[in-house]
PDB file of C-alpha atoms in Angstrom:
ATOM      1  CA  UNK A  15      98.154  61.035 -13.520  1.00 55.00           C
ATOM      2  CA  UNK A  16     100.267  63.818 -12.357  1.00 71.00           C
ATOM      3  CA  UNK A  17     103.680  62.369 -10.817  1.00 89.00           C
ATOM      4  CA  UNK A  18     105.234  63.342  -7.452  1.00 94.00           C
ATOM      5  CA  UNK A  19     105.089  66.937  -7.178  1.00 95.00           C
ATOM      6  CA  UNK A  20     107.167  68.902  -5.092  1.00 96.00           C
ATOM      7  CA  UNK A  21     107.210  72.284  -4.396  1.00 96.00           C
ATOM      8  CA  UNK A  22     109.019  75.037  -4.754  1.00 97.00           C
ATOM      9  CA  UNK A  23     111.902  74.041  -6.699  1.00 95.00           C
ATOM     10  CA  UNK A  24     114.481  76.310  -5.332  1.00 96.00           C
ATOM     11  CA  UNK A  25     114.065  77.485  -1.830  1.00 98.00           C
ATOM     12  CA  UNK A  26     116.608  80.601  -0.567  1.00 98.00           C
ATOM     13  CA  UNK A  27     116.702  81.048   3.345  1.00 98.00           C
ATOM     14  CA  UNK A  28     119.205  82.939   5.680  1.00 98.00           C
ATOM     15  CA  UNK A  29     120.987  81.413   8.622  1.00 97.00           C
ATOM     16  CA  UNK A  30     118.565  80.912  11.067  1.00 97.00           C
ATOM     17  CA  UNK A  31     115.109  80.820   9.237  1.00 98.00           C
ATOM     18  CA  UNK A  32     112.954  77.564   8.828  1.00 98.00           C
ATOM     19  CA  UNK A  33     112.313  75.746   5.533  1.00 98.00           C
ATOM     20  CA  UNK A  34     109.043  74.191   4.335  1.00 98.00           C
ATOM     21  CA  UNK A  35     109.254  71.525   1.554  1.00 98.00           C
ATOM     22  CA  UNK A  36     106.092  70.314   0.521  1.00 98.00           C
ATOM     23  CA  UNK A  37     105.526  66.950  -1.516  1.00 97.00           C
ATOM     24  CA  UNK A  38     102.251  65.760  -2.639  1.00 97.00           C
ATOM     25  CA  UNK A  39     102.587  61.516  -3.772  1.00 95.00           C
ATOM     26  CA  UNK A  40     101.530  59.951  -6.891  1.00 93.00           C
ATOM     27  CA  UNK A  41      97.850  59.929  -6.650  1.00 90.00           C
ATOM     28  CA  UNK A  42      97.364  56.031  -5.159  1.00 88.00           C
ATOM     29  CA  UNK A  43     100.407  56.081  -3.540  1.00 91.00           C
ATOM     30  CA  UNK A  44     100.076  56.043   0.231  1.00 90.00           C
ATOM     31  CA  UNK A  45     104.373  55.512   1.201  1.00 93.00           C
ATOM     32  CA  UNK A  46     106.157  58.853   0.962  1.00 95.00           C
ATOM     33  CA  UNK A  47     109.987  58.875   0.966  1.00 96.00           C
ATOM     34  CA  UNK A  48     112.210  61.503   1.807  1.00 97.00           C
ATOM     35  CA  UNK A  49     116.419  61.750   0.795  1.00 96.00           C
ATOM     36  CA  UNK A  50     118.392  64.066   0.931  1.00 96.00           C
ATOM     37  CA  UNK A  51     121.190  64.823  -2.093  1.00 92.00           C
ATOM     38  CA  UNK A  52     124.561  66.533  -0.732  1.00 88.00           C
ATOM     39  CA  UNK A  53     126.940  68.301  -3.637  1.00 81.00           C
ATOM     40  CA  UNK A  54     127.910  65.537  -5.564  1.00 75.00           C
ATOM     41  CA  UNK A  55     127.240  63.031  -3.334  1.00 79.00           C
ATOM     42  CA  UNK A  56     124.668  60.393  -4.127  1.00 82.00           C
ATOM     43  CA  UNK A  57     120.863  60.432  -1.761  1.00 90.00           C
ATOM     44  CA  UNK A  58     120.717  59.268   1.435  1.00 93.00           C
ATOM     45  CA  UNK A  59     118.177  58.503   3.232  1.00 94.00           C
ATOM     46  CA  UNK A  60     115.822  60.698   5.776  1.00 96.00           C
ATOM     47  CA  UNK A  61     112.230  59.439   6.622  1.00 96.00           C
ATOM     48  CA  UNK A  62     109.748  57.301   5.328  1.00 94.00           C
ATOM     49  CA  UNK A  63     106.331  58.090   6.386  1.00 95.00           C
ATOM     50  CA  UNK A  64     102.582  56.527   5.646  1.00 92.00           C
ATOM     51  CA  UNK A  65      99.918  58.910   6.347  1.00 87.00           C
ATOM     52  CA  UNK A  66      99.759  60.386   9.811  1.00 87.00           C
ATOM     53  CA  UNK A  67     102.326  58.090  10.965  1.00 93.00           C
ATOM     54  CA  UNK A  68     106.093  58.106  11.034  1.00 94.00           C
ATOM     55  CA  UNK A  69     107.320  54.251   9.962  1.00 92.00           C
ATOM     56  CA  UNK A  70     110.976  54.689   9.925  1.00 92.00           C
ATOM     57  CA  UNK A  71     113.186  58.522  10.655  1.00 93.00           C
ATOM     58  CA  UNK A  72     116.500  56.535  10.958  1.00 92.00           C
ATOM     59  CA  UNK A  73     118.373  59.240   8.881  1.00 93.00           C
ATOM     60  CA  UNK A  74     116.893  62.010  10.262  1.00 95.00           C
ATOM     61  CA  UNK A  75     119.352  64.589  11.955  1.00 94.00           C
ATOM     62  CA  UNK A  76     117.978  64.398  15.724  1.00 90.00           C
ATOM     63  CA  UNK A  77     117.631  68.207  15.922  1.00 95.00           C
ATOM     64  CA  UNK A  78     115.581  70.747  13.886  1.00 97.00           C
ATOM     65  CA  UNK A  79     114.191  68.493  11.058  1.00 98.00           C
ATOM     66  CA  UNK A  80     110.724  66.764  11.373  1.00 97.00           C
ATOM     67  CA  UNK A  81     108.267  65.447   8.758  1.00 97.00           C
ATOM     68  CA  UNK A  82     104.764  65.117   8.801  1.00 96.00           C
ATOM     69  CA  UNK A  83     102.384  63.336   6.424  1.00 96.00           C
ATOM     70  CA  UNK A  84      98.934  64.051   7.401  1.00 92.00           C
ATOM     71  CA  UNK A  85      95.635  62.909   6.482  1.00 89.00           C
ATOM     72  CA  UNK A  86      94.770  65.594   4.437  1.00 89.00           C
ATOM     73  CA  UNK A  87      97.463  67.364   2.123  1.00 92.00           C
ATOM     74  CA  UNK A  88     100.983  67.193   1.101  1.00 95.00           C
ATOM     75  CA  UNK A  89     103.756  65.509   3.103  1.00 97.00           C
ATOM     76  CA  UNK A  90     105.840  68.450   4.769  1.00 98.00           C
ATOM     77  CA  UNK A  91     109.990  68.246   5.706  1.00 98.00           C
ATOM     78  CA  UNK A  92     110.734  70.994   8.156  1.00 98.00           C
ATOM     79  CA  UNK A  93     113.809  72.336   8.990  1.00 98.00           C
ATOM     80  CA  UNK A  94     113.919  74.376  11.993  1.00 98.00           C
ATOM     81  CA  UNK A  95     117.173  77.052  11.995  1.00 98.00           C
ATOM     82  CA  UNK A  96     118.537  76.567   9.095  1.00 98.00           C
ATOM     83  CA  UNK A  97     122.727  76.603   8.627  1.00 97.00           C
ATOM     84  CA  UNK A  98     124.321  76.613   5.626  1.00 95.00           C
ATOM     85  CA  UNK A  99     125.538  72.463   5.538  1.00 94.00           C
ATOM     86  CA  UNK A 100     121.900  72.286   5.349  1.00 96.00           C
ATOM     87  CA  UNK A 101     122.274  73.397   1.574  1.00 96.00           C
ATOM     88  CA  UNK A 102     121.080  70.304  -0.558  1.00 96.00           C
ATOM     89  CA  UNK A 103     118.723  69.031  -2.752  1.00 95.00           C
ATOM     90  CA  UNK A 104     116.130  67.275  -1.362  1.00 97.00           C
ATOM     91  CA  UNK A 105     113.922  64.524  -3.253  1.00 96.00           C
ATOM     92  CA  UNK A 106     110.601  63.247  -2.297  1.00 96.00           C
ATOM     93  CA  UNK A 107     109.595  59.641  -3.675  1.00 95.00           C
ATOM     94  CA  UNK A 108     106.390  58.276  -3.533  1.00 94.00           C
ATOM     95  CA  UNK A 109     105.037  54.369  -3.504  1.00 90.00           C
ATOM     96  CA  UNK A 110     101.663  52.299  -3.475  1.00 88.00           C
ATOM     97  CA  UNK A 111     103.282  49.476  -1.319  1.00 81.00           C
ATOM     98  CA  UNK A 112     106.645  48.602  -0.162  1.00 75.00           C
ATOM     99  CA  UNK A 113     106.804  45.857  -2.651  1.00 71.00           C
ATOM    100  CA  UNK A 114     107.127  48.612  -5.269  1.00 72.00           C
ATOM    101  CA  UNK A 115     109.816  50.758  -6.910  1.00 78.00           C
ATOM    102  CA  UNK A 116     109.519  54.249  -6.069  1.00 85.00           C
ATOM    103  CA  UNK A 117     108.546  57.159  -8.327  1.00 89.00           C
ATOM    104  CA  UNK A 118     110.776  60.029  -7.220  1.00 92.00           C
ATOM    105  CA  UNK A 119     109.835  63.950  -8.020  1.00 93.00           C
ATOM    106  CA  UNK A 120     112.161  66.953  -9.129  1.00 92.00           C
ATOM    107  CA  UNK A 121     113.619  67.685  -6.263  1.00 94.00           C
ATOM    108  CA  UNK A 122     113.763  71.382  -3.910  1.00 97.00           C
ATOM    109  CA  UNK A 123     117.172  72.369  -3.731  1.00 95.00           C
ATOM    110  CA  UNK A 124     117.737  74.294  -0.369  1.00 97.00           C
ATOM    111  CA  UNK A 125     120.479  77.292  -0.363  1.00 97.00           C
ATOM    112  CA  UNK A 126     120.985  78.510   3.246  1.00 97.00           C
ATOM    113  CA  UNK A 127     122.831  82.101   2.682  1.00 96.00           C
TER     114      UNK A 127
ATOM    115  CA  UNK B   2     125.478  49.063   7.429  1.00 58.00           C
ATOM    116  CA  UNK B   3     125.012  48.810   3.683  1.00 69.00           C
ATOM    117  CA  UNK B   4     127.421  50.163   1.245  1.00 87.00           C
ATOM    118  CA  UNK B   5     126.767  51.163  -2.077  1.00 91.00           C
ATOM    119  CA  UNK B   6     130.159  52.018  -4.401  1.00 92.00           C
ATOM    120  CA  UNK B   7     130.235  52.880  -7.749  1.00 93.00           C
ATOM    121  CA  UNK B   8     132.697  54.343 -10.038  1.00 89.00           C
ATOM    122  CA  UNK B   9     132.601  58.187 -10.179  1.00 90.00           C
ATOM    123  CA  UNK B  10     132.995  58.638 -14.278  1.00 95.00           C
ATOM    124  CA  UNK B  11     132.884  57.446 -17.590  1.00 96.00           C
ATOM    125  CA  UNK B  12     133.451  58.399 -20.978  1.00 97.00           C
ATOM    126  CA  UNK B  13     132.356  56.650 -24.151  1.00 97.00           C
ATOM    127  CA  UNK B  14     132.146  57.909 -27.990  1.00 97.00           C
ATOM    128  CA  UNK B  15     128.173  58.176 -29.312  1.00 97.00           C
ATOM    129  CA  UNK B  16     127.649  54.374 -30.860  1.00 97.00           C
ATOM    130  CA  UNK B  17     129.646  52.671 -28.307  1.00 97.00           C
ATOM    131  CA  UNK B  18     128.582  50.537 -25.350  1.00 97.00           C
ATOM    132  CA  UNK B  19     128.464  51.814 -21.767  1.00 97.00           C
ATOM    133  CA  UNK B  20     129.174  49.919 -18.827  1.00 97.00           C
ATOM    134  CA  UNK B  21     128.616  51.233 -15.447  1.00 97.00           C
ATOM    135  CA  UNK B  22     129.615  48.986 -12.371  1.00 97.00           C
ATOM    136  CA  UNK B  23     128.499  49.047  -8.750  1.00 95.00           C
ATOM    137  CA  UNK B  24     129.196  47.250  -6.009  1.00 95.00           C
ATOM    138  CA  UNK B  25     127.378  46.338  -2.640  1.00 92.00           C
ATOM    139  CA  UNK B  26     128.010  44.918   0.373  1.00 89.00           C
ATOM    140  CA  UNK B  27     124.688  43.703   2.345  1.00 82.00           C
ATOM    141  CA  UNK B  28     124.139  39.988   1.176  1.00 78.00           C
ATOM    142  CA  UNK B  29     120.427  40.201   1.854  1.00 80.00           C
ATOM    143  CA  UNK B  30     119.757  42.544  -0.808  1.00 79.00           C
ATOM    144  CA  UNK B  31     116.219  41.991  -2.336  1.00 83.00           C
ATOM    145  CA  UNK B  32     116.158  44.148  -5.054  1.00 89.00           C
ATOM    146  CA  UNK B  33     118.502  46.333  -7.062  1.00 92.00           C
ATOM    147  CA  UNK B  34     117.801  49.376  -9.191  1.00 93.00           C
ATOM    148  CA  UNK B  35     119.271  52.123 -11.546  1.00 95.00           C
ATOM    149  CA  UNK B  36     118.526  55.437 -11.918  1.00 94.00           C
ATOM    150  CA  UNK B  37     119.145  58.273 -13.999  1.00 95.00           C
ATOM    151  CA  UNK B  38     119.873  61.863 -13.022  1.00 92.00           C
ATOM    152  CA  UNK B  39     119.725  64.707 -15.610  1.00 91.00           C
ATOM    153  CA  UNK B  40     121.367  67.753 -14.638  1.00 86.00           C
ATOM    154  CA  UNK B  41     118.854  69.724 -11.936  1.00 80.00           C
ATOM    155  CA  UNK B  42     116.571  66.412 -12.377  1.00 84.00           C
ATOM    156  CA  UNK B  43     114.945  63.957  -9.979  1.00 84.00           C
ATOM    157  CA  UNK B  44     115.424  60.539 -10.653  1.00 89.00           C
ATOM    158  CA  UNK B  45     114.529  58.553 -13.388  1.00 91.00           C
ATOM    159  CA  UNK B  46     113.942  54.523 -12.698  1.00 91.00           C
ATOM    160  CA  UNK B  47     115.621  52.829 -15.681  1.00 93.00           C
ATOM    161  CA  UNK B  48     115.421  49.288 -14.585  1.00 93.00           C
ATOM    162  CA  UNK B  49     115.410  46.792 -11.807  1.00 91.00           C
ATOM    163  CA  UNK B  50     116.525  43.080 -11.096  1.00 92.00           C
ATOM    164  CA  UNK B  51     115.384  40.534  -8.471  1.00 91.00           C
ATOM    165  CA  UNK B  52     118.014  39.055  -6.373  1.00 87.00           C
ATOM    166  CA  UNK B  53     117.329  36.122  -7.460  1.00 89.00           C
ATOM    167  CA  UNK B  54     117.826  36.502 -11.337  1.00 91.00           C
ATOM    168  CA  UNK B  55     121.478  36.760 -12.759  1.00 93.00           C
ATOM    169  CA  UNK B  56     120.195  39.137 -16.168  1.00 95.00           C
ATOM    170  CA  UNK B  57     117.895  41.366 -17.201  1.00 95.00           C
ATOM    171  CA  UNK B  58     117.196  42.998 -20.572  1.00 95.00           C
ATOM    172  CA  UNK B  59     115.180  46.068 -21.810  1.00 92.00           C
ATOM    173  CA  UNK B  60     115.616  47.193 -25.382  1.00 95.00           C
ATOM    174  CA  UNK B  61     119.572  48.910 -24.979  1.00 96.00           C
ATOM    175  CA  UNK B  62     119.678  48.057 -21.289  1.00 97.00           C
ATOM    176  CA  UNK B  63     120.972  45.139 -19.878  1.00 97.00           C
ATOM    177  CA  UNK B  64     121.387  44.515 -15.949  1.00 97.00           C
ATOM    178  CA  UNK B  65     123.790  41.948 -14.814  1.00 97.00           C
ATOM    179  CA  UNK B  66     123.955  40.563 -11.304  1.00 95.00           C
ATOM    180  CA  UNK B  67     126.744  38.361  -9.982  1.00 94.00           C
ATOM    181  CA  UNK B  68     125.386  37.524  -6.163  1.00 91.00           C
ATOM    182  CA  UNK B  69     128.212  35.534  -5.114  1.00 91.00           C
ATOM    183  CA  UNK B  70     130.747  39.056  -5.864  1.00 92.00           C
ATOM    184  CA  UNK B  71     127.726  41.388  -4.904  1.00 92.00           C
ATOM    185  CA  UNK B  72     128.537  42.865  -8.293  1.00 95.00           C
ATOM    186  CA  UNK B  73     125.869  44.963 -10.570  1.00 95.00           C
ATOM    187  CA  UNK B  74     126.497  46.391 -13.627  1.00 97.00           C
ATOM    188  CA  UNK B  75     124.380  48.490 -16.681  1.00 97.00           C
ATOM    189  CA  UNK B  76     124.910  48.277 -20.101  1.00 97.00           C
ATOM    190  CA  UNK B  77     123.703  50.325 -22.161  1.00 97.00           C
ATOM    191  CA  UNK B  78     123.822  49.573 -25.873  1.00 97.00           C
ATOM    192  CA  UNK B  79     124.124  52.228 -28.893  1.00 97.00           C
ATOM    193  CA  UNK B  80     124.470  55.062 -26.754  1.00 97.00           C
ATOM    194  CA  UNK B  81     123.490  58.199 -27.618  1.00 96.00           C
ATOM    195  CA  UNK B  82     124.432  61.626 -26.164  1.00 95.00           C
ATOM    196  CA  UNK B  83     120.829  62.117 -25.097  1.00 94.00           C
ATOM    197  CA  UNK B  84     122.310  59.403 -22.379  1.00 96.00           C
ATOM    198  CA  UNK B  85     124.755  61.640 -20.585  1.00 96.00           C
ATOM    199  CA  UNK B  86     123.406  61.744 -17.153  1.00 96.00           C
ATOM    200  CA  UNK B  87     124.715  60.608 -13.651  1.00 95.00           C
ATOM    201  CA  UNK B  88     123.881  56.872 -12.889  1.00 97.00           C
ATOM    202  CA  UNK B  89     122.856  55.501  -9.694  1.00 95.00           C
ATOM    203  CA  UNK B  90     122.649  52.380  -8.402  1.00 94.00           C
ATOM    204  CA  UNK B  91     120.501  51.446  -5.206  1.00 93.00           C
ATOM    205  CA  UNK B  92     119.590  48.110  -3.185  1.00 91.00           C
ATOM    206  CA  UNK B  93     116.770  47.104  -1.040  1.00 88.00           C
ATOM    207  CA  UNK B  94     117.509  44.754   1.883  1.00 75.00           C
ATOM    208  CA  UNK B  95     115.395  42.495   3.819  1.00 69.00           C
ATOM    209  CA  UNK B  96     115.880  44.137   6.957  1.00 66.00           C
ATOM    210  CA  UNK B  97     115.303  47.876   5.751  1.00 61.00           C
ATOM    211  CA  UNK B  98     111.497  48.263   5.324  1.00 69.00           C
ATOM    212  CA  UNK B  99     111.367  50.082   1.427  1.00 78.00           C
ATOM    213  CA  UNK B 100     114.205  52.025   1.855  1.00 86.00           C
ATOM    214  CA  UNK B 101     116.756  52.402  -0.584  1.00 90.00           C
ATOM    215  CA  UNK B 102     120.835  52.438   0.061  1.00 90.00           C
ATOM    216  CA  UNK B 103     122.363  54.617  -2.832  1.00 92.00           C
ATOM    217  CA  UNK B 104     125.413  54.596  -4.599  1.00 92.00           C
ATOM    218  CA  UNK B 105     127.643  57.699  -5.015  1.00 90.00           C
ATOM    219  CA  UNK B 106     126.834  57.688  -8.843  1.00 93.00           C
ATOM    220  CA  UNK B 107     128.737  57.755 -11.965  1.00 96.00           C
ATOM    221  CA  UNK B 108     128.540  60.481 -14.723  1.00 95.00           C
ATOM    222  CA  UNK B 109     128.611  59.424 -17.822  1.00 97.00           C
ATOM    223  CA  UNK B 110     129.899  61.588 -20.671  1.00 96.00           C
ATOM    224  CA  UNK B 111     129.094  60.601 -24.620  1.00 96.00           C
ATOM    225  CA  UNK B 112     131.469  62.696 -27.013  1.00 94.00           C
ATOM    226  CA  UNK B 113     130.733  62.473 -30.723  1.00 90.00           C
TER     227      UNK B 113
END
């Protein structure tokens, strides 16, 4: 049973560009979690989506990011224009339920040049 | 809103015991966790505790809670430098669906 997989690991765009970060849950696992991890800062919080539906976005910047979890496919975080405080890592966590803990995968760490 | 503090290092010799403290502030915390962070890592669970238990123990870990102080601490037992990672703590409330409020974390450094 394969664990959360995100993809790709490292992710270089310029100023202005869009980013794609993909993450596919734990197989079973219908709740997919998305935080973002500032230079030595601990996660925070972005969106927490079931699939096709957005449940809670409460720490989502209000311009140029959006996530999507459809029916089909891996859970997507967009970010539209990219500037360089965007730089982070960003984890994807996965869960069956919200009763559960989460299972969290490695991580795309963004670099805006 | 919820706050989440922790320490942000610690240093212990290889053999020694390793205590890592966190505090919280949101009273209707339902669970609380700790993770582990290797360098370029996601994160690892370690362990969690109900609110409503004061102790938990898993082979060199043990959790304490003290609810009334909104105090949590690990300790790990024996430890080893294959334990050098950054620790984070994280709580669950009531009110906040499954979403997790994270501490800043603590590194942890075991020198031989």
């Amino acid at each position: 049973n394969a664990g959360v997989m995100q993809n790709p690991r490292h992710l270089v765009r310029r100023r202005g560009q869009e980013a794609r970060l993909r993450c596919s849950p734990m197989k079973g696992h219908s709740h997919v979690y998305w935080y973002r991890q500032l230079p030595e800062e601990g996660l925070k919080f972005m969106v927490y989506l079931q699939k096709e539906n957005i449940i809670d976005e409460s720490g989502m910047p209000k311009e140029r990011f959006s996530a999507e979890f459809p029916k089909e496919g891996p859970s997507i975080l967009r970010i539209q224009q990219v500037v360089r405080g965007d730089s982070a890592a960003y984890f994807c966590a996965s869960s069956p339920n919200t009763d559960d803990g989460y299972t969290f995968g490695s991580g795309t760490r963004l670099t805006v040049v | 809103g919820e706050d989440v503090e922790q320490s942000l290092f610690l240093s212990v010799r290889e053999g020694d015991s390793s205590v890592i403290n966190c505090t919280y502030t949101d009273s209707s915390s339902t669970y609380l966790y700790w993770y582990k962070q290797e360098p370029g890592a996601g994160l690892q669970l370690l362990t969690y505790i109900f609110s409503n238990m004061d102790m938990k123990q898993d082979q060199r870990l043990t959790v304490l809670l003290n609810k009334k102080d909104k105090h949590l601490s690990l300790r790990i037992a024996d430890t080893q430098t294959g334990d050098s990672a950054i620790y984070f703590c994280a709580e669950k409330n009531t009110g906040g669906g499954n979403k997790l409020t994270f501490g800043t974390g603590t590194q942890l450094k075991v020198e031989l």
